Amino acid sequence: MKKLSVLLFLMLLVTSMAFAQGGKEAAAPKADAPFKVGVIYVSPPGDMGYSYMHDQGTKAAEAYFGNKIEVIRMESVPENDAAARAMEELVDAGCKIIFANSYNYQDYMLKVAKENPKVYFEHASGYLSNANMSNYFGRMYQMRYLSGMIAGKMSATGKLGYVAAYNTPEVVRGINAFALGARAINPAATVTVVWTNTWFDPSLERQGAVALLDQGCDIIAQHQDTTEPAKAALERGKYAIGYNADFRTIIGNDKVLVSPMWNWGNYMIPAIESAMNGT
Amino acid sequence: MDFITKLLAATIAMGTSLTFATIGEIYTEKTGVLNLGMEGTMLIGALSAFATAYNTGNLYLALVVAMLTGGLLSLIHAFLCVTMRANQVVSGLAITMFGTGLANFLGQRLGPVANGRNLVGVNLATKFDNIAIPGLHDIPILGAFFDVSVLTYILYLIIPFAWYFMYKTKHGLAIRAVGESPRTAAAMGLSVPRIRYLYTIIGGMFAGIGGACLSLSFTPSWNEGMTGGKGWIVIALVIFSTWNPGKAVLGTLVFGGITSLQFSLQAAGFKMVIPTQFLGFAPYLITFFTLSVLTIANQKRKGAFASPAALGTPFAIDDK
């Protein structure tokens, strides 16, 4: 059964590759063949969260390079052996640089990178690297600090609520930065954290926010993948601080103070450029 | 006092969805059909309700659509289990896989063009808001029951009715007979397949409403996998309530209460008292416990709390 599904998955990959190939040959005549870029997302780019922002980065690169590059996207690639095959397919399709956006891809990427020394590999949020593989991530805690300053200024009670996913370094440094930022403005400010132990569960995220609001917090910040904590705050007439994407445009409410956002295009464009130049 | 009132309010808000689906599953299982497809059915309900509400702006129409899609999905289960006499566990699991996948598939196709047809990240113009009953909602603690959404008020009416229908009417007797001894029921002139079809579909409709409670009221949005395993908790709650629709709400209050409590304690500044990982398997831990206690209780009270005897068993009139 498992073998069968793996086989089916492979066949799907191959056929989709074949279509991508066919389409390209028809579209691009004799001129310089476009530089191929492969992108692997852990979730659908329509998640309005982490992968969505990565796709915005990819789109920025597409807009910047125009027809000089051609992007092949793979969505919702599982963080297991299938990721290695997805990367190999991208290599076979002629991609010269491959991005992958989730932590547990890195072991597979390292393996594929060693086997394909002529291709550049870019991994977000991990720590492994190789001569042709680099790891990138942003200093999100800087943004958290700034959002903490805003929260410290805007809070009437000085009680700030923070709905957090997992007790991991990335999340903890975000909370600490937020608290430091808030105290820089209002030394008496407190940050109360509720752990949900999930990146994604709309019900639990909301319940965490509601519990904080019930305790008198008047600003809700979050390290979660849905907009539910923010929505819970807005429904009580309180302020919210988003994450990943611009919650103001998603929720459409002025009470969203700010959203620390990722802008991956700033990294992807120079990375692609230097790969094109072979540097 | 205030702490408990707020805790109860949070529990009821989340528990409405669970209770609807649990009552539905109890009716299905009482006829002898086990439907493990609740998770997928709730997701389909949540998705179809959200898509309808988004595209038409009509919440009540959305509720009806959720019932229809939930019923349709369960019709597949009924066909496989009753007509084809397939393995109910396998069919139920397939319903969950199918429902989850279909909901995700449609969620990326029924949204606005501006959002790439995606329903994730779009908002409803209206939702089922809480309605406070003047006077009653000011009562300490119990007031939490009177500041809830229309869906929860509907549930208040359904709980006693579901109990009455099951234990005090001829239809309820027929359901129980079919679940306990389908051969006897058939000998009495009841149509076992017809009753099993009917209540499997009705059970699915309830699960659809349960999903709609999430996407139209509690967490008004569409997200892939937004039920977060509630369909599986429902299966445990059915056992916890000893297949009695009147008691379905107890399990919801206990499980929903524990979840809300651990957030409230964290927010109140306590060190995390109950780890959330523990809460993830707590419903099933209590299922083990309930099953053991039930066995003992049934020995003493001659099967008063037993599961339907024919649960999970296909039936054909010519079987020995």
Coordinates of C-alpha atoms in Angstrom, one line a residue:
Chain A
M1 CA 0.0 0.0 0.0
K2 CA 2.7 2.4 1.0
K3 CA 4.8 1.4 -1.9
L4 CA 1.9 1.9 -4.2
S5 CA 1.2 5.4 -2.9
V6 CA 4.9 6.3 -3.2
L7 CA 4.9 5.0 -6.7
L8 CA 1.7 7.0 -7.5
F9 CA 3.3 10.1 -6.0
L10 CA 6.4 9.6 -8.1
M11 CA 4.3 9.2 -11.2
L12 CA 2.4 12.3 -10.4
L13 CA 5.6 14.2 -10.0
V14 CA 7.1 12.9 -13.2
T15 CA 4.0 13.7 -15.2
S16 CA 3.7 17.2 -13.7
M17 CA 7.4 17.7 -14.6
A18 CA 6.7 16.5 -18.1
F19 CA 3.9 19.0 -18.5
A20 CA 6.1 21.8 -17.1
Q21 CA 8.8 20.8 -19.5
G22 CA 6.5 20.7 -22.5
G23 CA 5.0 24.0 -21.6
K24 CA 8.3 25.7 -21.4
E25 CA 9.6 24.4 -24.8
A26 CA 6.5 25.8 -26.5
A27 CA 6.7 29.1 -24.7
A28 CA 10.4 29.9 -24.9
P29 CA 11.8 29.9 -28.4
K30 CA 15.5 29.8 -29.4
A31 CA 16.5 32.7 -27.2
D32 CA 18.5 32.3 -24.0
A33 CA 16.9 29.5 -22.1
P34 CA 15.5 30.8 -18.8
F35 CA 17.4 30.1 -15.6
K36 CA 15.4 27.5 -13.7
V37 CA 14.5 28.0 -10.1
G38 CA 12.9 25.3 -8.0
V39 CA 10.8 26.1 -4.9
I40 CA 9.5 23.6 -2.3
Y41 CA 6.9 24.6 0.2
V42 CA 5.8 22.7 3.3
S43 CA 2.2 23.8 3.0
P44 CA 0.0 25.3 0.3
P45 CA 1.0 28.9 -0.5
G46 CA -2.7 29.7 0.1
D47 CA -2.2 29.2 3.8
M48 CA -2.0 33.0 4.3
G49 CA 0.9 32.2 6.6
Y50 CA 4.4 30.9 6.4
S51 CA 4.4 29.4 2.9
Y52 CA 2.3 32.2 1.6
M53 CA 4.9 34.7 2.5
H54 CA 7.6 32.5 0.9
D55 CA 5.5 32.5 -2.3
Q56 CA 5.3 36.3 -2.2
G57 CA 9.1 36.2 -2.2
T58 CA 9.1 33.9 -5.2
K59 CA 6.7 36.2 -7.0
A60 CA 8.9 39.2 -6.2
A61 CA 11.8 37.3 -7.8
E62 CA 9.7 36.4 -10.8
A63 CA 8.7 40.1 -11.2
Y64 CA 12.3 41.2 -10.8
F65 CA 13.9 38.8 -13.3
G66 CA 10.9 38.6 -15.7
N67 CA 11.5 35.9 -18.4
K68 CA 15.1 35.4 -17.4
I69 CA 14.0 32.8 -14.9
E70 CA 11.5 30.1 -14.8
V71 CA 10.1 28.9 -11.5
I72 CA 8.9 25.4 -10.7
R73 CA 6.9 25.2 -7.5
M74 CA 6.1 22.1 -5.4
E75 CA 3.5 22.6 -2.7
S76 CA 2.7 20.6 0.4
V77 CA 5.8 18.5 0.1
P78 CA 6.0 16.2 3.2
E79 CA 9.0 16.5 5.4
N80 CA 10.2 13.0 4.8
D81 CA 11.9 11.0 2.0
A82 CA 9.4 12.5 -0.5
A83 CA 11.2 15.8 -0.1
A84 CA 14.5 14.3 -1.3
R85 CA 12.7 12.9 -4.4
A86 CA 11.0 16.3 -5.0
M87 CA 14.4 17.9 -5.0
E88 CA 15.8 15.3 -7.3
E89 CA 13.0 15.9 -9.7
L90 CA 13.7 19.6 -9.6
V91 CA 17.3 18.9 -10.4
D92 CA 16.3 16.6 -13.3
A93 CA 14.0 19.3 -14.6
G94 CA 17.1 21.5 -14.9
C95 CA 16.8 23.7 -11.9
K96 CA 20.0 25.4 -11.1
I97 CA 19.0 26.7 -7.7
I98 CA 16.5 25.1 -5.3
F99 CA 14.8 26.7 -2.3
A100 CA 13.0 24.7 0.5
N101 CA 11.3 26.5 3.4
S102 CA 10.9 24.1 6.3
Y103 CA 13.1 22.9 9.1
N104 CA 12.9 19.2 8.6
Y105 CA 13.9 19.4 4.9
Q106 CA 17.5 20.1 5.7
D107 CA 18.8 16.5 6.1
Y108 CA 17.3 15.5 2.8
M109 CA 18.5 18.7 1.1
L110 CA 22.1 18.1 2.4
K111 CA 22.0 14.6 0.9
V112 CA 20.7 15.8 -2.5
A113 CA 23.1 18.8 -2.4
K114 CA 26.1 16.5 -2.0
E115 CA 25.0 14.4 -5.0
N116 CA 24.4 17.4 -7.2
P117 CA 27.4 19.7 -6.7
K118 CA 26.5 21.9 -9.7
V119 CA 23.2 23.0 -8.3
Y120 CA 22.8 25.6 -5.6
F121 CA 20.6 24.7 -2.6
E122 CA 18.9 27.2 -0.3
H123 CA 17.3 26.1 3.0
A124 CA 15.3 28.3 5.3
S125 CA 15.2 28.0 9.1
G126 CA 17.8 25.2 9.6
Y127 CA 21.5 25.0 10.4
L128 CA 23.1 22.4 8.0
S129 CA 25.1 23.6 5.1
N130 CA 27.5 22.5 2.4
A131 CA 29.7 24.1 -0.3
N132 CA 26.6 24.4 -2.5
M133 CA 24.0 24.6 0.2
S134 CA 23.3 27.5 2.5
N135 CA 20.9 28.1 5.3
Y136 CA 19.0 31.3 5.7
F137 CA 16.6 32.8 8.1
G138 CA 15.6 36.3 9.3
R139 CA 16.1 38.1 12.5
M140 CA 12.4 38.1 13.3
Y141 CA 13.2 38.9 16.9
Q142 CA 14.1 42.4 15.8
M143 CA 10.6 42.9 14.5
R144 CA 9.2 41.3 17.6
Y145 CA 11.0 43.9 19.6
L146 CA 9.5 46.7 17.6
S147 CA 6.0 45.2 17.8
G148 CA 6.6 44.9 21.6
M149 CA 7.4 48.6 21.7
I150 CA 4.1 49.4 20.0
A151 CA 2.2 47.1 22.3
G152 CA 3.8 48.7 25.3
K153 CA 2.7 52.1 24.1
M154 CA -0.8 51.2 23.1
S155 CA -1.8 49.0 26.1
A156 CA -3.9 50.7 28.7
T157 CA -3.5 48.0 31.3
G158 CA 0.1 47.1 30.6
K159 CA -1.0 43.5 30.4
L160 CA 0.1 41.9 27.1
G161 CA -1.0 38.5 26.0
Y162 CA 1.0 36.2 23.7
V163 CA -0.3 33.0 22.2
A164 CA 2.7 30.9 21.4
A165 CA 3.1 27.6 19.6
Y166 CA 6.0 25.5 20.8
N167 CA 8.7 26.1 23.4
T168 CA 11.5 26.2 20.8
P169 CA 14.3 28.7 20.5
E170 CA 12.7 30.5 17.6
V171 CA 9.5 31.1 19.5
V172 CA 11.1 31.9 22.9
R173 CA 13.5 34.5 21.5
G174 CA 10.5 36.1 19.8
I175 CA 8.6 36.3 23.1
N176 CA 11.7 37.7 24.9
A177 CA 12.3 40.3 22.3
F178 CA 8.6 41.3 22.4
A179 CA 8.8 41.6 26.2
L180 CA 12.0 43.7 26.1
G181 CA 10.4 46.0 23.5
A182 CA 7.3 46.5 25.6
R183 CA 9.4 47.2 28.7
A184 CA 11.5 49.7 26.8
I185 CA 8.4 51.9 26.5
N186 CA 6.4 50.8 29.6
P187 CA 8.7 49.3 32.3
A188 CA 5.7 48.0 34.2
A189 CA 4.4 46.0 31.2
T190 CA 3.9 42.3 31.6
V191 CA 3.7 39.6 29.0
T192 CA 1.6 36.5 29.7
V193 CA 2.2 33.5 27.5
V194 CA -0.2 30.7 26.7
W195 CA 1.3 27.7 25.0
T196 CA -0.9 25.8 22.6
N197 CA 1.7 23.2 21.6
T198 CA 0.6 23.4 18.0
W199 CA 1.6 25.6 15.0
F200 CA -1.9 25.3 13.7
D201 CA -5.2 24.6 15.4
P202 CA -7.7 27.4 15.0
S203 CA -9.9 26.3 18.0
L204 CA -7.0 26.0 20.4
E205 CA -5.3 29.2 19.2
R206 CA -8.6 31.1 19.8
Q207 CA -9.1 29.5 23.2
G208 CA -5.6 30.6 24.3
A209 CA -6.4 34.1 23.2
V210 CA -9.8 34.1 24.9
A211 CA -8.2 32.9 28.2
L212 CA -5.7 35.8 28.0
L213 CA -8.4 38.4 27.3
D214 CA -10.4 37.0 30.2
Q215 CA -7.5 37.7 32.4
G216 CA -7.4 41.4 31.4
C217 CA -4.8 41.4 28.6
D218 CA -5.7 44.2 26.2
I219 CA -3.3 43.3 23.4
I220 CA -2.9 39.9 21.9
A221 CA 0.3 39.0 20.0
Q222 CA 0.9 35.6 18.5
H223 CA 3.4 33.0 17.1
Q224 CA 0.8 30.9 15.4
D225 CA -0.3 30.1 11.8
T226 CA -3.9 31.3 11.8
T227 CA -5.5 34.6 12.4
E228 CA -7.8 33.3 15.2
P229 CA -5.9 34.8 18.2
A230 CA -6.0 38.2 16.5
K231 CA -9.7 37.8 15.6
A232 CA -10.6 36.9 19.2
A233 CA -8.9 40.1 20.4
L234 CA -10.7 42.3 17.8
E235 CA -14.1 40.8 18.7
R236 CA -13.6 42.0 22.3
G237 CA -12.6 45.5 21.0
K238 CA -8.9 44.9 21.9
Y239 CA -5.8 45.3 19.9
A240 CA -4.0 42.5 18.0
I241 CA -0.5 42.0 16.6
G242 CA -0.3 39.7 13.7
Y243 CA 2.5 37.4 12.4
N244 CA 3.7 36.2 9.0
A245 CA 1.4 38.1 6.7
D246 CA -0.3 41.5 7.0
F247 CA -3.3 40.7 9.2
R248 CA -4.7 44.2 8.6
T249 CA -5.5 43.3 5.0
I250 CA -6.6 39.7 5.9
I251 CA -8.9 40.7 8.7
G252 CA -9.6 44.2 7.5
N253 CA -9.6 45.9 10.9
D254 CA -7.8 49.0 12.1
K255 CA -7.2 47.5 15.5
V256 CA -4.5 45.3 14.1
L257 CA -1.5 47.4 15.3
V258 CA 1.2 45.8 13.3
S259 CA 2.3 42.4 11.9
P260 CA 5.9 41.3 11.9
M261 CA 6.2 40.0 8.4
W262 CA 8.7 38.0 6.4
N263 CA 9.9 39.5 3.1
W264 CA 11.7 36.6 1.5
G265 CA 12.1 38.3 -1.8
N266 CA 14.9 40.4 -0.4
Y267 CA 16.9 37.2 0.1
M268 CA 15.7 35.2 -2.9
I269 CA 16.5 37.8 -5.5
P270 CA 20.2 38.3 -4.7
A271 CA 20.5 34.5 -4.1
I272 CA 19.2 33.8 -7.6
E273 CA 21.3 36.6 -9.1
S274 CA 24.5 35.2 -7.6
A275 CA 23.6 31.7 -8.7
M276 CA 23.1 33.0 -12.3
N277 CA 26.5 34.6 -12.2
G278 CA 27.9 31.4 -10.8
T279 CA 29.3 33.2 -7.7
Chain B
M1 CA -16.8 33.3 40.6
D2 CA -16.0 35.4 37.5
F3 CA -13.2 33.0 36.7
I4 CA -15.6 30.0 36.6
T5 CA -18.2 31.9 34.6
K6 CA -15.7 32.7 31.9
L7 CA -14.3 29.2 31.9
L8 CA -17.7 27.8 31.4
A9 CA -18.4 30.3 28.6
A10 CA -15.3 29.2 26.8
T11 CA -16.2 25.6 27.3
I12 CA -19.7 26.0 25.9
A13 CA -18.4 28.0 22.9
M14 CA -16.1 25.2 21.9
G15 CA -18.3 22.3 23.0
T16 CA -21.3 23.2 20.9
S17 CA -19.6 21.7 17.8
L18 CA -18.6 18.6 19.7
T19 CA -22.0 18.0 21.2
F20 CA -23.8 18.2 17.8
A21 CA -21.5 15.7 16.3
T22 CA -21.7 13.4 19.3
I23 CA -25.5 13.3 19.3
G24 CA -25.3 12.4 15.6
E25 CA -22.8 9.6 16.1
I26 CA -24.8 8.2 19.0
Y27 CA -27.9 7.9 16.8
T28 CA -25.8 6.2 14.1
E29 CA -24.2 3.8 16.5
K30 CA -27.5 3.0 18.2
T31 CA -28.7 1.4 14.9
G32 CA -25.5 -0.7 14.8
V33 CA -23.5 1.3 12.4
L34 CA -20.1 2.6 13.5
N35 CA -19.1 5.7 11.6
L36 CA -15.4 6.6 12.0
G37 CA -15.8 9.2 9.3
M38 CA -16.8 12.0 11.7
E39 CA -13.6 14.0 11.3
G40 CA -13.9 14.1 7.5
T41 CA -17.7 14.7 7.7
M42 CA -17.2 17.7 10.1
L43 CA -14.6 19.1 7.8
I44 CA -16.9 18.9 4.8
G45 CA -19.6 20.5 6.9
A46 CA -17.3 23.3 7.9
L47 CA -16.0 23.9 4.4
S48 CA -19.4 23.8 2.7
A49 CA -21.0 26.0 5.3
F50 CA -18.2 28.6 5.0
A51 CA -18.2 28.6 1.2
T52 CA -22.0 29.0 1.2
A53 CA -22.0 31.8 3.8
Y54 CA -19.2 33.5 2.0
N55 CA -20.7 33.4 -1.5
T56 CA -24.4 34.0 -0.5
G57 CA -24.1 35.9 2.8
N58 CA -26.8 33.7 4.3
L59 CA -25.8 31.8 7.4
Y60 CA -29.0 29.7 7.7
L61 CA -28.6 28.5 4.1
A62 CA -25.0 27.7 5.0
L63 CA -26.3 25.6 7.9
V64 CA -28.7 23.7 5.6
V65 CA -25.9 23.1 3.0
A66 CA -23.6 21.8 5.8
M67 CA -26.4 19.3 6.8
L68 CA -26.8 18.2 3.2
T69 CA -23.1 17.7 2.5
G70 CA -22.6 15.9 5.8
G71 CA -25.6 13.7 5.0
L72 CA -24.4 13.0 1.5
L73 CA -21.0 11.9 2.8
S74 CA -22.6 9.6 5.3
L75 CA -24.8 8.2 2.5
I76 CA -21.7 6.8 1.0
H77 CA -20.9 5.2 4.3
A78 CA -24.4 3.8 4.6
F79 CA -24.3 2.4 1.1
L80 CA -21.0 0.6 1.8
C81 CA -21.9 -0.7 5.2
V82 CA -25.6 -1.5 4.8
T83 CA -26.0 -2.4 1.2
M84 CA -22.5 -3.7 0.4
R85 CA -22.0 -4.9 4.0
A86 CA -18.4 -3.7 3.9
N87 CA -16.2 -3.5 6.9
Q88 CA -17.5 -0.4 8.8
V89 CA -14.1 0.5 10.2
V90 CA -12.4 0.5 6.8
S91 CA -15.3 2.5 5.3
G92 CA -15.4 5.0 8.1
L93 CA -11.6 5.7 7.8
A94 CA -12.0 6.0 4.1
I95 CA -14.8 8.6 4.6
T96 CA -12.4 10.6 6.9
M97 CA -9.6 10.5 4.4
F98 CA -11.9 11.4 1.5
G99 CA -13.8 14.1 3.4
T100 CA -10.6 15.8 4.5
G101 CA -9.1 15.7 1.0
L102 CA -12.2 16.9 -0.7
A103 CA -12.6 19.8 1.7
N104 CA -9.1 20.9 1.1
F105 CA -9.5 20.5 -2.6
L106 CA -12.7 22.6 -2.7
G107 CA -11.3 25.1 -0.2
Q108 CA -8.9 26.2 -2.9
R109 CA -11.6 26.5 -5.6
L110 CA -14.7 28.1 -4.0
G111 CA -13.1 31.3 -2.9
P112 CA -12.9 34.8 -4.5
V113 CA -10.9 35.2 -7.7
A114 CA -9.0 38.0 -6.0
N115 CA -7.6 35.5 -3.5
G116 CA -6.7 32.9 -6.2
R117 CA -10.1 31.1 -5.6
N118 CA -8.7 30.2 -2.1
L119 CA -11.1 30.4 0.9
V120 CA -8.2 30.4 3.3
G121 CA -7.7 33.9 4.6
V122 CA -11.1 35.4 3.6
N123 CA -13.6 36.6 6.1
L124 CA -17.4 36.4 6.5
A125 CA -19.4 39.5 6.5
T126 CA -21.6 38.0 9.3
K127 CA -21.3 35.2 11.7
F128 CA -23.4 33.5 14.4
D129 CA -22.7 36.0 17.2
N130 CA -23.5 35.5 20.8
I131 CA -26.9 36.6 22.0
A132 CA -27.3 37.5 25.6
I133 CA -30.7 36.9 27.2
P134 CA -31.4 40.0 29.3
G135 CA -31.5 39.3 33.0
L136 CA -30.4 35.6 32.7
H137 CA -26.9 36.2 31.5
D138 CA -26.1 38.2 34.6
I139 CA -26.5 35.3 36.9
P140 CA -23.2 34.2 38.3
I141 CA -21.8 31.0 36.7
L142 CA -25.1 29.8 35.1
G143 CA -25.3 33.1 33.2
A144 CA -22.6 31.6 30.9
F145 CA -25.4 29.4 29.4
F146 CA -27.4 32.4 28.4
D147 CA -24.8 34.4 26.4
V148 CA -24.2 32.0 23.5
S149 CA -24.8 31.8 19.8
V150 CA -28.1 30.8 18.1
L151 CA -26.5 27.4 17.4
T152 CA -26.0 26.7 21.1
Y153 CA -29.6 27.7 21.9
I154 CA -30.7 25.3 19.2
L155 CA -28.6 22.7 20.9
Y156 CA -30.3 23.3 24.2
L157 CA -33.6 22.3 22.5
I158 CA -32.1 19.3 20.7
I159 CA -30.4 17.6 23.7
P160 CA -33.7 16.8 25.6
F161 CA -35.5 16.1 22.4
A162 CA -32.7 13.7 21.3
W163 CA -33.0 11.9 24.6
Y164 CA -36.8 11.8 24.5
F165 CA -36.9 10.6 20.9
M166 CA -34.5 7.8 21.7
Y167 CA -36.1 6.4 24.9
K168 CA -39.7 7.5 24.9
T169 CA -40.9 7.1 21.3
K170 CA -41.7 4.2 19.0
H171 CA -39.0 5.4 16.5
G172 CA -36.5 5.4 19.3
L173 CA -37.5 1.8 20.2
A174 CA -37.0 0.8 16.6
I175 CA -33.6 2.3 16.5
R176 CA -32.5 0.5 19.6
A177 CA -34.0 -2.8 18.5
V178 CA -32.1 -2.6 15.2
G179 CA -28.9 -1.9 17.0
E180 CA -29.4 -4.6 19.7
S181 CA -30.8 -7.4 17.6
P182 CA -31.4 -6.7 14.0
R183 CA -32.9 -10.2 13.4
T184 CA -35.6 -9.6 16.0
A185 CA -36.2 -6.2 14.7
A186 CA -36.6 -7.6 11.2
A187 CA -38.9 -10.3 12.5
M188 CA -41.0 -7.5 14.1
G189 CA -41.5 -6.1 10.6
L190 CA -38.9 -3.3 10.8
S191 CA -36.7 -2.6 7.8
V192 CA -33.2 -2.8 9.2
P193 CA -31.5 -1.3 6.1
R194 CA -33.9 1.6 5.9
I195 CA -33.4 2.5 9.6
R196 CA -29.7 2.2 9.4
Y197 CA -29.5 4.3 6.2
L198 CA -31.7 6.9 7.8
Y199 CA -29.8 7.4 11.0
T200 CA -26.4 7.1 9.4
I201 CA -27.4 10.0 7.2
I202 CA -28.9 11.9 10.1
G203 CA -25.8 11.3 12.1
G204 CA -23.8 12.8 9.2
M205 CA -26.1 15.8 9.1
F206 CA -25.4 16.4 12.8
A207 CA -21.6 16.1 12.1
G208 CA -22.0 18.7 9.3
I209 CA -23.7 21.1 11.7
G210 CA -20.9 20.4 14.1
G211 CA -18.4 21.5 11.5
A212 CA -20.5 24.5 10.6
C213 CA -20.5 25.6 14.3
L214 CA -16.7 26.0 13.9
S215 CA -16.6 27.8 10.5
L216 CA -19.6 30.0 11.1
S217 CA -19.4 30.8 14.7
F218 CA -16.5 29.7 16.9
T219 CA -13.6 30.2 14.6
P220 CA -15.3 31.9 11.6
S221 CA -12.9 31.1 8.8
W222 CA -11.9 28.2 6.6
N223 CA -8.6 26.5 7.3
E224 CA -7.4 23.1 6.1
G225 CA -7.8 20.6 8.9
M226 CA -9.5 23.2 11.1
T227 CA -11.4 20.6 13.1
G228 CA -8.0 19.5 14.6
G229 CA -9.1 16.0 15.5
K230 CA -12.5 16.9 17.0
G231 CA -14.1 14.1 14.9
W232 CA -12.0 11.5 16.8
I233 CA -12.8 13.0 20.2
V234 CA -16.5 12.6 19.2
I235 CA -15.9 8.8 18.9
A236 CA -14.6 8.8 22.4
L237 CA -17.4 11.0 23.7
V238 CA -20.0 8.6 22.4
I239 CA -18.5 5.9 24.6
F240 CA -18.1 8.3 27.5
S241 CA -21.8 9.2 27.3
T242 CA -22.7 5.5 27.2
W243 CA -24.6 5.9 24.0
N244 CA -27.1 8.2 25.7
P245 CA -27.8 11.4 23.8
G246 CA -28.9 13.0 27.0
K247 CA -25.5 12.6 28.5
A248 CA -23.6 13.7 25.3
V249 CA -23.2 17.1 26.8
L250 CA -21.5 15.8 29.9
G251 CA -18.5 14.6 28.1
T252 CA -18.3 17.8 26.1
L253 CA -18.3 19.8 29.4
V254 CA -15.6 17.6 30.9
F255 CA -13.2 17.5 27.9
G256 CA -13.9 21.1 26.8
G257 CA -13.6 22.2 30.4
I258 CA -10.2 20.6 30.9
T259 CA -8.9 22.2 27.7
S260 CA -10.3 25.6 28.6
L261 CA -9.0 25.2 32.2
Q262 CA -5.4 24.7 31.2
F263 CA -5.5 27.9 29.1
S264 CA -7.2 29.8 31.8
L265 CA -4.6 28.6 34.4
Q266 CA -1.7 29.6 32.1
A267 CA -3.2 33.0 31.5
A268 CA -3.8 33.5 35.2
G269 CA 0.0 33.1 35.6
F270 CA 0.1 29.5 36.9
K271 CA 2.9 27.3 35.6
M272 CA 1.3 25.0 33.1
V273 CA -0.6 22.6 35.3
I274 CA -1.8 20.2 32.6
P275 CA 0.6 19.8 29.6
T276 CA -1.3 20.2 26.3
Q277 CA 0.2 17.0 25.0
F278 CA -1.6 15.2 27.9
L279 CA -4.8 16.8 26.8
G280 CA -4.3 15.5 23.4
F281 CA -4.7 11.9 24.5
A282 CA -6.9 12.5 27.6
P283 CA -10.2 11.8 25.8
Y284 CA -8.9 8.3 24.9
L285 CA -7.4 7.7 28.3
I286 CA -10.8 8.3 29.7
T287 CA -12.3 6.1 27.0
F288 CA -10.2 3.2 28.4
F289 CA -11.4 4.0 31.8
T290 CA -15.0 4.3 30.8
L291 CA -14.9 1.0 28.9
S292 CA -13.5 -0.8 32.0
V293 CA -16.1 0.8 34.3
L294 CA -18.8 0.0 31.9
T295 CA -17.9 -3.6 31.8
I296 CA -18.1 -3.8 35.6
A297 CA -21.3 -1.8 35.7
N298 CA -22.9 -3.9 33.1
Q299 CA -22.2 -7.1 35.1
K300 CA -24.0 -5.6 38.0
R301 CA -26.9 -3.9 36.2
K302 CA -27.4 -6.5 33.4
G303 CA -26.1 -4.6 30.5
A304 CA -27.8 -1.3 31.3
F305 CA -24.9 0.7 29.9
A306 CA -23.7 -1.7 27.2
S307 CA -22.8 -0.7 23.6
P308 CA -25.4 -1.6 21.0
A309 CA -25.0 -5.4 20.7
A310 CA -24.9 -5.4 16.9
L311 CA -22.6 -2.4 16.6
G312 CA -20.2 -2.8 13.7
T313 CA -21.9 -6.0 12.4
P314 CA -23.4 -6.0 8.9
F315 CA -26.9 -7.4 8.6
A316 CA -28.6 -9.5 6.0
I317 CA -32.0 -11.0 6.4
D318 CA -30.8 -14.5 5.2
D319 CA -27.9 -14.6 7.7
K320 CA -27.9 -17.3 10.3

